[in-house]
Amino acid sequence: MAFNLPKKWRLNTIVFLVFVVIRLYGASAAFQPTPWKLAHATFYGDDSASVTMGGACGYGNLFSNGYGTNTAALSTTLFNNGFACGSCYQMMCVNSKWCIAGAGSITVTATNLCPPNWYQANDNGGWCNPPRVHFDLAKPAFTKIATYTGGIVPVNYRRVACQRTGGIRFSFQGNPYWLLVYVMNVGGAGDVGLMWVKGSQTSWISMSQNWGASYQVFSKLGGQSLCFKLQSFTTGEIIVAYNVAPSNWQTGNTYQASVNFR
């Protein structure tokens, strides 16, 4: 049986249904891969990947913080002043005698910056010079797709969702009047564009990017339990992490939320 609703009712019903679909699916939709593009990849460090620790994103020990050796330093064009920290890329070696046959693809996380080398041409040593799109991989990641003696290889790459276990992690530095937070284990697009903190005695306070994936706030937050709100740089999605740190939080500690981007 069909119901012949008045035109105004039909329009309102359609608007309501669209709103419901957006609420149910749009805001929480998982990050979708981007189209494949061509770039090049090199490697740095040795088989231990020890020199990849730390880096321009501030993730510290990549082993203990869950990033391992499938990591990359991005050229300036990709790094985007640190807002690309935590983003994930799937890539495969193509069109080179140095590619390992049947190697397939790898997925790496951006954890560092590959700085320009202005003394070299961008097609002869200055691989990370703007506007070149380039990945400088940890050696264990590079040797999964290519022979290291090749030095540099062309790759097909695309941005993909970061698959993370558990919630976002917040590593605290600073003091009771200045809080510096390193944001790690971010899922979905993997990046953070904006961040806020709320103490148990404050309203939401905007934080500023310090460097890489670290955000800071100059406010007296000692002795208060803390919540955080984060917005993805790429997708604009916002999530709220409630009750991340107890009132007796301390710098030097890492606290894990119960939520993450998808």
PDB file of C-alpha atoms in Angstrom:
ATOM      1  CA  MET A   1       0.000   0.000   0.000  1.00  0.00           C
ATOM      2  CA  ALA A   2       1.400   3.425  -0.969  1.00  0.00           C
ATOM      3  CA  PHE A   3       0.785   6.517   1.108  1.00  0.00           C
ATOM      4  CA  ASN A   4       0.286   9.774  -0.783  1.00  0.00           C
ATOM      5  CA  LEU A   5       1.864  12.200   1.691  1.00  0.00           C
ATOM      6  CA  PRO A   6       1.604  15.973   1.190  1.00  0.00           C
ATOM      7  CA  LYS A   7       4.576  17.427  -0.699  1.00  0.00           C
ATOM      8  CA  LYS A   8       5.840  19.331   2.374  1.00  0.00           C
ATOM      9  CA  TRP A   9       5.736  16.165   4.476  1.00  0.00           C
ATOM     10  CA  ARG A  10       7.578  14.196   1.798  1.00  0.00           C
ATOM     11  CA  LEU A  11      10.334  16.826   1.644  1.00  0.00           C
ATOM     12  CA  ASN A  12      10.704  16.899   5.427  1.00  0.00           C
ATOM     13  CA  THR A  13      10.825  13.103   5.517  1.00  0.00           C
ATOM     14  CA  ILE A  14      13.588  13.006   2.911  1.00  0.00           C
ATOM     15  CA  VAL A  15      15.621  15.630   4.799  1.00  0.00           C
ATOM     16  CA  PHE A  16      15.177  13.681   8.036  1.00  0.00           C
ATOM     17  CA  LEU A  17      16.271  10.393   6.432  1.00  0.00           C
ATOM     18  CA  VAL A  18      19.351  12.014   4.883  1.00  0.00           C
ATOM     19  CA  PHE A  19      20.229  13.461   8.293  1.00  0.00           C
ATOM     20  CA  VAL A  20      19.896  10.018   9.894  1.00  0.00           C
ATOM     21  CA  VAL A  21      22.119   8.416   7.244  1.00  0.00           C
ATOM     22  CA  ILE A  22      24.797  11.081   7.764  1.00  0.00           C
ATOM     23  CA  ARG A  23      24.653  10.647  11.520  1.00  0.00           C
ATOM     24  CA  LEU A  24      24.816   6.866  11.322  1.00  0.00           C
ATOM     25  CA  TYR A  25      27.372   6.452   8.574  1.00  0.00           C
ATOM     26  CA  GLY A  26      28.995   9.717   7.492  1.00  0.00           C
ATOM     27  CA  ALA A  27      30.626  10.882  10.700  1.00  0.00           C
ATOM     28  CA  SER A  28      31.897   7.458  11.682  1.00  0.00           C
ATOM     29  CA  ALA A  29      32.844   6.103   8.249  1.00  0.00           C
ATOM     30  CA  ALA A  30      36.272   4.500   8.076  1.00  0.00           C
ATOM     31  CA  PHE A  31      39.026   6.333   6.198  1.00  0.00           C
ATOM     32  CA  GLN A  32      39.046   5.315   2.530  1.00  0.00           C
ATOM     33  CA  PRO A  33      42.225   4.697   0.487  1.00  0.00           C
ATOM     34  CA  THR A  34      43.288   7.382  -1.969  1.00  0.00           C
ATOM     35  CA  PRO A  35      44.092   6.681  -5.660  1.00  0.00           C
ATOM     36  CA  TRP A  36      47.467   5.147  -6.508  1.00  0.00           C
ATOM     37  CA  LYS A  37      50.253   7.589  -7.434  1.00  0.00           C
ATOM     38  CA  LEU A  38      53.899   7.329  -8.460  1.00  0.00           C
ATOM     39  CA  ALA A  39      56.806   8.356  -6.215  1.00  0.00           C
ATOM     40  CA  HIS A  40      60.271   7.074  -5.285  1.00  0.00           C
ATOM     41  CA  ALA A  41      61.712   5.475  -2.174  1.00  0.00           C
ATOM     42  CA  THR A  42      65.151   5.232  -0.598  1.00  0.00           C
ATOM     43  CA  PHE A  43      66.212   3.942   2.817  1.00  0.00           C
ATOM     44  CA  TYR A  44      68.194   5.159   5.807  1.00  0.00           C
ATOM     45  CA  GLY A  45      69.862   3.407   8.713  1.00  0.00           C
ATOM     46  CA  ASP A  46      70.769  -0.264   8.973  1.00  0.00           C
ATOM     47  CA  ASP A  47      68.941  -3.547   9.558  1.00  0.00           C
ATOM     48  CA  SER A  48      68.371  -2.684  13.238  1.00  0.00           C
ATOM     49  CA  ALA A  49      66.509   0.535  12.349  1.00  0.00           C
ATOM     50  CA  SER A  50      68.108   2.123  15.412  1.00  0.00           C
ATOM     51  CA  VAL A  51      68.641   5.493  13.728  1.00  0.00           C
ATOM     52  CA  THR A  52      64.936   5.746  12.943  1.00  0.00           C
ATOM     53  CA  MET A  53      64.081   6.082  16.643  1.00  0.00           C
ATOM     54  CA  GLY A  54      62.834   9.492  17.731  1.00  0.00           C
ATOM     55  CA  GLY A  55      62.389  11.533  14.597  1.00  0.00           C
ATOM     56  CA  ALA A  56      60.532  14.696  13.664  1.00  0.00           C
ATOM     57  CA  CYS A  57      57.143  13.377  14.791  1.00  0.00           C
ATOM     58  CA  GLY A  58      58.278  12.819  18.374  1.00  0.00           C
ATOM     59  CA  TYR A  59      57.206   9.189  18.700  1.00  0.00           C
ATOM     60  CA  GLY A  60      60.315   8.249  20.647  1.00  0.00           C
ATOM     61  CA  ASN A  61      61.106   4.533  20.705  1.00  0.00           C
ATOM     62  CA  LEU A  62      59.195   3.192  17.720  1.00  0.00           C
ATOM     63  CA  PHE A  63      59.368  -0.365  19.003  1.00  0.00           C
ATOM     64  CA  SER A  64      57.900   0.243  22.448  1.00  0.00           C
ATOM     65  CA  ASN A  65      55.332   2.670  21.042  1.00  0.00           C
ATOM     66  CA  GLY A  66      54.011   0.164  18.521  1.00  0.00           C
ATOM     67  CA  TYR A  67      55.343   1.454  15.189  1.00  0.00           C
ATOM     68  CA  GLY A  68      58.142  -1.067  14.661  1.00  0.00           C
ATOM     69  CA  THR A  69      60.275  -0.863  11.534  1.00  0.00           C
ATOM     70  CA  ASN A  70      57.585  -0.282   8.894  1.00  0.00           C
ATOM     71  CA  THR A  71      58.153   3.457   9.027  1.00  0.00           C
ATOM     72  CA  ALA A  72      59.049   6.270   6.668  1.00  0.00           C
ATOM     73  CA  ALA A  73      60.526   9.742   6.690  1.00  0.00           C
ATOM     74  CA  LEU A  74      58.518  11.939   4.318  1.00  0.00           C
ATOM     75  CA  SER A  75      59.801  14.606   1.972  1.00  0.00           C
ATOM     76  CA  THR A  76      58.830  18.167   2.871  1.00  0.00           C
ATOM     77  CA  THR A  77      55.968  18.160   0.374  1.00  0.00           C
ATOM     78  CA  LEU A  78      54.343  15.176   2.071  1.00  0.00           C
ATOM     79  CA  PHE A  79      55.321  16.039   5.660  1.00  0.00           C
ATOM     80  CA  ASN A  80      53.187  19.186   5.681  1.00  0.00           C
ATOM     81  CA  ASN A  81      54.826  20.807   8.718  1.00  0.00           C
ATOM     82  CA  GLY A  82      54.186  17.711  10.825  1.00  0.00           C
ATOM     83  CA  PHE A  83      50.469  17.396  10.145  1.00  0.00           C
ATOM     84  CA  ALA A  84      51.197  14.190   8.176  1.00  0.00           C
ATOM     85  CA  CYS A  85      52.719  12.521  11.245  1.00  0.00           C
ATOM     86  CA  GLY A  86      51.020   9.194  11.852  1.00  0.00           C
ATOM     87  CA  SER A  87      49.588   8.881   8.347  1.00  0.00           C
ATOM     88  CA  CYS A  88      49.884   5.473   6.674  1.00  0.00           C
ATOM     89  CA  TYR A  89      50.894   4.576   3.130  1.00  0.00           C
ATOM     90  CA  GLN A  90      50.672   1.361   1.154  1.00  0.00           C
ATOM     91  CA  MET A  91      53.365   1.020  -1.488  1.00  0.00           C
ATOM     92  CA  MET A  92      54.943  -1.422  -3.896  1.00  0.00           C
ATOM     93  CA  CYS A  93      58.140  -1.332  -5.909  1.00  0.00           C
ATOM     94  CA  VAL A  94      57.527  -0.963  -9.666  1.00  0.00           C
ATOM     95  CA  ASN A  95      59.446  -0.802 -12.933  1.00  0.00           C
ATOM     96  CA  SER A  96      62.911  -1.456 -11.556  1.00  0.00           C
ATOM     97  CA  LYS A  97      65.361  -4.329 -11.767  1.00  0.00           C
ATOM     98  CA  TRP A  98      65.855  -3.846  -8.025  1.00  0.00           C
ATOM     99  CA  CYS A  99      62.249  -4.755  -7.177  1.00  0.00           C
ATOM    100  CA  ILE A 100      61.854  -8.103  -5.406  1.00  0.00           C
ATOM    101  CA  ALA A 101      59.652 -10.308  -7.572  1.00  0.00           C
ATOM    102  CA  GLY A 102      56.395 -11.244  -5.871  1.00  0.00           C
ATOM    103  CA  ALA A 103      57.073  -9.012  -2.890  1.00  0.00           C
ATOM    104  CA  GLY A 104      53.665  -7.365  -3.062  1.00  0.00           C
ATOM    105  CA  SER A 105      53.072  -4.254  -0.990  1.00  0.00           C
ATOM    106  CA  ILE A 106      53.981  -2.922   2.441  1.00  0.00           C
ATOM    107  CA  THR A 107      52.236  -0.399   4.670  1.00  0.00           C
ATOM    108  CA  VAL A 108      54.356   2.173   6.472  1.00  0.00           C
ATOM    109  CA  THR A 109      53.660   4.918   9.004  1.00  0.00           C
ATOM    110  CA  ALA A 110      55.059   8.445   8.680  1.00  0.00           C
ATOM    111  CA  THR A 111      57.271   9.012  11.724  1.00  0.00           C
ATOM    112  CA  ASN A 112      59.978  11.370  10.483  1.00  0.00           C
ATOM    113  CA  LEU A 113      60.947  14.133   8.055  1.00  0.00           C
ATOM    114  CA  CYS A 114      63.378  13.630   5.192  1.00  0.00           C
ATOM    115  CA  PRO A 115      64.924  17.121   4.953  1.00  0.00           C
ATOM    116  CA  PRO A 116      65.897  18.746   1.667  1.00  0.00           C
ATOM    117  CA  ASN A 117      69.484  18.604   0.454  1.00  0.00           C
ATOM    118  CA  TRP A 118      69.880  21.836  -1.470  1.00  0.00           C
ATOM    119  CA  TYR A 119      73.436  20.928  -2.491  1.00  0.00           C
ATOM    120  CA  GLN A 120      72.086  18.141  -4.710  1.00  0.00           C
ATOM    121  CA  ALA A 121      69.698  18.212  -7.653  1.00  0.00           C
ATOM    122  CA  ASN A 122      66.316  16.652  -6.904  1.00  0.00           C
ATOM    123  CA  ASP A 123      66.989  14.013  -9.574  1.00  0.00           C
ATOM    124  CA  ASN A 124      70.493  13.247  -8.303  1.00  0.00           C
ATOM    125  CA  GLY A 125      70.765  13.037  -4.534  1.00  0.00           C
ATOM    126  CA  GLY A 126      68.295  15.687  -3.431  1.00  0.00           C
ATOM    127  CA  TRP A 127      65.503  13.148  -3.388  1.00  0.00           C
ATOM    128  CA  CYS A 128      63.525  14.946  -0.676  1.00  0.00           C
ATOM    129  CA  ASN A 129      63.760  18.418  -2.177  1.00  0.00           C
ATOM    130  CA  PRO A 130      60.421  20.155  -2.859  1.00  0.00           C
ATOM    131  CA  PRO A 131      58.272  19.643  -4.819  1.00  0.00           C
ATOM    132  CA  ARG A 132      59.346  16.004  -4.998  1.00  0.00           C
ATOM    133  CA  VAL A 133      57.137  13.379  -3.321  1.00  0.00           C
ATOM    134  CA  HIS A 134      59.504  10.901  -1.696  1.00  0.00           C
ATOM    135  CA  PHE A 135      59.655   8.227   1.018  1.00  0.00           C
ATOM    136  CA  ASP A 136      62.870   7.510   2.928  1.00  0.00           C
ATOM    137  CA  LEU A 137      62.091   4.134   4.479  1.00  0.00           C
ATOM    138  CA  ALA A 138      63.611   2.343   7.420  1.00  0.00           C
ATOM    139  CA  LYS A 139      65.948  -0.217   5.848  1.00  0.00           C
ATOM    140  CA  PRO A 140      63.940  -3.282   7.066  1.00  0.00           C
ATOM    141  CA  ALA A 141      60.869  -1.860   5.308  1.00  0.00           C
ATOM    142  CA  PHE A 142      62.743  -1.039   2.097  1.00  0.00           C
ATOM    143  CA  THR A 143      64.257  -4.516   1.828  1.00  0.00           C
ATOM    144  CA  LYS A 144      60.786  -6.088   1.905  1.00  0.00           C
ATOM    145  CA  ILE A 145      60.085  -4.686  -1.551  1.00  0.00           C
ATOM    146  CA  ALA A 146      63.509  -4.008  -3.119  1.00  0.00           C
ATOM    147  CA  THR A 147      67.153  -4.997  -3.006  1.00  0.00           C
ATOM    148  CA  TYR A 148      69.047  -2.484  -0.880  1.00  0.00           C
ATOM    149  CA  THR A 149      71.902  -2.206  -3.397  1.00  0.00           C
ATOM    150  CA  GLY A 150      69.479  -0.420  -5.714  1.00  0.00           C
ATOM    151  CA  GLY A 151      69.487   2.601  -3.418  1.00  0.00           C
ATOM    152  CA  ILE A 152      66.425   4.252  -4.932  1.00  0.00           C
ATOM    153  CA  VAL A 153      63.402   2.675  -6.608  1.00  0.00           C
ATOM    154  CA  PRO A 154      60.119   3.911  -8.110  1.00  0.00           C
ATOM    155  CA  VAL A 155      57.039   2.983  -6.088  1.00  0.00           C
ATOM    156  CA  ASN A 156      53.314   3.116  -6.496  1.00  0.00           C
ATOM    157  CA  TYR A 157      51.758   4.422  -3.287  1.00  0.00           C
ATOM    158  CA  ARG A 158      48.427   5.378  -1.815  1.00  0.00           C
ATOM    159  CA  ARG A 159      47.241   6.714   1.512  1.00  0.00           C
ATOM    160  CA  VAL A 160      45.392   4.077   3.558  1.00  0.00           C
ATOM    161  CA  ALA A 161      43.711   3.813   6.935  1.00  0.00           C
ATOM    162  CA  CYS A 162      46.008   3.149   9.868  1.00  0.00           C
ATOM    163  CA  GLN A 163      45.102  -0.085  11.622  1.00  0.00           C
ATOM    164  CA  ARG A 164      45.768   0.402  15.324  1.00  0.00           C
ATOM    165  CA  THR A 165      45.102  -1.800  18.334  1.00  0.00           C
ATOM    166  CA  GLY A 166      43.481  -0.042  21.291  1.00  0.00           C
ATOM    167  CA  GLY A 167      42.847   3.632  21.840  1.00  0.00           C
ATOM    168  CA  ILE A 168      44.880   6.748  21.175  1.00  0.00           C
ATOM    169  CA  ARG A 169      47.872   7.194  23.493  1.00  0.00           C
ATOM    170  CA  PHE A 170      48.859  10.469  25.127  1.00  0.00           C
ATOM    171  CA  SER A 171      52.429  10.816  26.399  1.00  0.00           C
ATOM    172  CA  PHE A 172      52.818  13.684  28.883  1.00  0.00           C
ATOM    173  CA  GLN A 173      55.736  16.080  29.281  1.00  0.00           C
ATOM    174  CA  GLY A 174      55.976  19.538  30.854  1.00  0.00           C
ATOM    175  CA  ASN A 175      54.774  20.604  34.292  1.00  0.00           C
ATOM    176  CA  PRO A 176      51.516  21.462  36.122  1.00  0.00           C
ATOM    177  CA  TYR A 177      51.383  24.841  34.297  1.00  0.00           C
ATOM    178  CA  TRP A 178      52.527  23.726  30.836  1.00  0.00           C
ATOM    179  CA  LEU A 179      51.362  20.436  29.399  1.00  0.00           C
ATOM    180  CA  LEU A 180      53.025  18.973  26.296  1.00  0.00           C
ATOM    181  CA  VAL A 181      51.306  15.914  24.879  1.00  0.00           C
ATOM    182  CA  TYR A 182      52.683  13.534  22.257  1.00  0.00           C
ATOM    183  CA  VAL A 183      49.770  11.864  20.443  1.00  0.00           C
ATOM    184  CA  MET A 184      50.396   8.294  19.301  1.00  0.00           C
ATOM    185  CA  ASN A 185      48.632   5.172  18.047  1.00  0.00           C
ATOM    186  CA  VAL A 186      46.107   7.204  16.053  1.00  0.00           C
ATOM    187  CA  GLY A 187      43.871   5.118  13.797  1.00  0.00           C
ATOM    188  CA  GLY A 188      41.895   6.100  10.698  1.00  0.00           C
ATOM    189  CA  ALA A 189      43.698   8.824   8.764  1.00  0.00           C
ATOM    190  CA  GLY A 190      46.389   8.633  11.464  1.00  0.00           C
ATOM    191  CA  ASP A 191      46.875  12.375  11.761  1.00  0.00           C
ATOM    192  CA  VAL A 192      45.786  15.114  14.156  1.00  0.00           C
ATOM    193  CA  GLY A 193      45.021  18.662  13.019  1.00  0.00           C
ATOM    194  CA  LEU A 194      43.472  20.216  16.113  1.00  0.00           C
ATOM    195  CA  MET A 195      43.361  19.250  19.758  1.00  0.00           C
ATOM    196  CA  TRP A 196      41.679  20.450  22.952  1.00  0.00           C
ATOM    197  CA  VAL A 197      42.018  19.517  26.629  1.00  0.00           C
ATOM    198  CA  LYS A 198      39.446  19.755  29.408  1.00  0.00           C
ATOM    199  CA  GLY A 199      40.319  19.559  33.075  1.00  0.00           C
ATOM    200  CA  SER A 200      37.796  18.537  35.699  1.00  0.00           C
ATOM    201  CA  GLN A 201      37.705  22.203  36.753  1.00  0.00           C
ATOM    202  CA  THR A 202      37.913  23.874  33.322  1.00  0.00           C
ATOM    203  CA  SER A 203      36.015  24.149  30.079  1.00  0.00           C
ATOM    204  CA  TRP A 204      37.568  22.987  26.788  1.00  0.00           C
ATOM    205  CA  ILE A 205      40.931  24.694  26.133  1.00  0.00           C
ATOM    206  CA  SER A 206      42.473  24.830  22.664  1.00  0.00           C
ATOM    207  CA  MET A 207      45.962  23.361  22.350  1.00  0.00           C
ATOM    208  CA  SER A 208      48.602  24.441  19.817  1.00  0.00           C
ATOM    209  CA  GLN A 209      50.939  22.266  17.796  1.00  0.00           C
ATOM    210  CA  ASN A 210      54.426  22.311  19.296  1.00  0.00           C
ATOM    211  CA  TRP A 211      56.206  20.177  16.708  1.00  0.00           C
ATOM    212  CA  GLY A 212      55.374  16.986  14.849  1.00  0.00           C
ATOM    213  CA  ALA A 213      52.611  15.112  16.638  1.00  0.00           C
ATOM    214  CA  SER A 214      52.877  17.046  19.900  1.00  0.00           C
ATOM    215  CA  TYR A 215      50.406  19.597  21.238  1.00  0.00           C
ATOM    216  CA  GLN A 216      50.786  22.004  24.129  1.00  0.00           C
ATOM    217  CA  VAL A 217      48.702  24.151  26.444  1.00  0.00           C
ATOM    218  CA  PHE A 218      49.797  26.824  28.917  1.00  0.00           C
ATOM    219  CA  SER A 219      47.315  26.386  31.736  1.00  0.00           C
ATOM    220  CA  LYS A 220      47.267  25.129  35.317  1.00  0.00           C
ATOM    221  CA  LEU A 221      45.970  21.584  34.930  1.00  0.00           C
ATOM    222  CA  GLY A 222      47.840  19.843  37.745  1.00  0.00           C
ATOM    223  CA  GLY A 223      45.550  18.006  40.143  1.00  0.00           C
ATOM    224  CA  GLN A 224      42.723  17.704  37.602  1.00  0.00           C
ATOM    225  CA  SER A 225      41.558  14.679  35.657  1.00  0.00           C
ATOM    226  CA  LEU A 226      41.855  15.288  31.915  1.00  0.00           C
ATOM    227  CA  CYS A 227      39.786  14.668  28.782  1.00  0.00           C
ATOM    228  CA  PHE A 228      40.919  15.335  25.218  1.00  0.00           C
ATOM    229  CA  LYS A 229      39.145  16.231  22.000  1.00  0.00           C
ATOM    230  CA  LEU A 230      40.902  15.636  18.672  1.00  0.00           C
ATOM    231  CA  GLN A 231      40.147  16.510  15.068  1.00  0.00           C
ATOM    232  CA  SER A 232      41.683  14.627  12.166  1.00  0.00           C
ATOM    233  CA  PHE A 233      43.656  16.909   9.859  1.00  0.00           C
ATOM    234  CA  THR A 234      42.593  14.961   6.770  1.00  0.00           C
ATOM    235  CA  THR A 235      38.968  14.040   7.386  1.00  0.00           C
ATOM    236  CA  GLY A 236      37.870  16.697   9.868  1.00  0.00           C
ATOM    237  CA  GLU A 237      36.308  14.001  12.058  1.00  0.00           C
ATOM    238  CA  ILE A 238      36.220  14.842  15.774  1.00  0.00           C
ATOM    239  CA  ILE A 239      36.345  12.370  18.629  1.00  0.00           C
ATOM    240  CA  VAL A 240      36.305  12.943  22.368  1.00  0.00           C
ATOM    241  CA  ALA A 241      38.402  10.872  24.745  1.00  0.00           C
ATOM    242  CA  TYR A 242      36.891  11.111  28.204  1.00  0.00           C
ATOM    243  CA  ASN A 243      38.731  10.434  31.468  1.00  0.00           C
ATOM    244  CA  VAL A 244      42.093   9.848  29.835  1.00  0.00           C
ATOM    245  CA  ALA A 245      44.277  10.835  32.787  1.00  0.00           C
ATOM    246  CA  PRO A 246      43.415  10.769  36.519  1.00  0.00           C
ATOM    247  CA  SER A 247      43.799  13.806  38.754  1.00  0.00           C
ATOM    248  CA  ASN A 248      47.199  12.548  39.950  1.00  0.00           C
ATOM    249  CA  TRP A 249      48.639  12.357  36.413  1.00  0.00           C
ATOM    250  CA  GLN A 250      52.370  12.823  36.078  1.00  0.00           C
ATOM    251  CA  THR A 251      54.691  13.941  33.306  1.00  0.00           C
ATOM    252  CA  GLY A 252      56.716  11.096  31.844  1.00  0.00           C
ATOM    253  CA  ASN A 253      53.675   8.814  31.836  1.00  0.00           C
ATOM    254  CA  THR A 254      51.605   7.655  28.873  1.00  0.00           C
ATOM    255  CA  TYR A 255      47.826   7.366  29.147  1.00  0.00           C
ATOM    256  CA  GLN A 256      45.601   5.468  26.741  1.00  0.00           C
ATOM    257  CA  ALA A 257      42.080   6.442  25.726  1.00  0.00           C
ATOM    258  CA  SER A 258      39.263   4.005  25.048  1.00  0.00           C
ATOM    259  CA  VAL A 259      38.468   5.540  21.639  1.00  0.00           C
ATOM    260  CA  ASN A 260      40.202   5.864  18.279  1.00  0.00           C
ATOM    261  CA  PHE A 261      39.535   6.984  14.712  1.00  0.00           C
ATOM    262  CA  ARG A 262      38.594   4.295  12.193  1.00  0.00           C
TER     263      ARG A 262
END
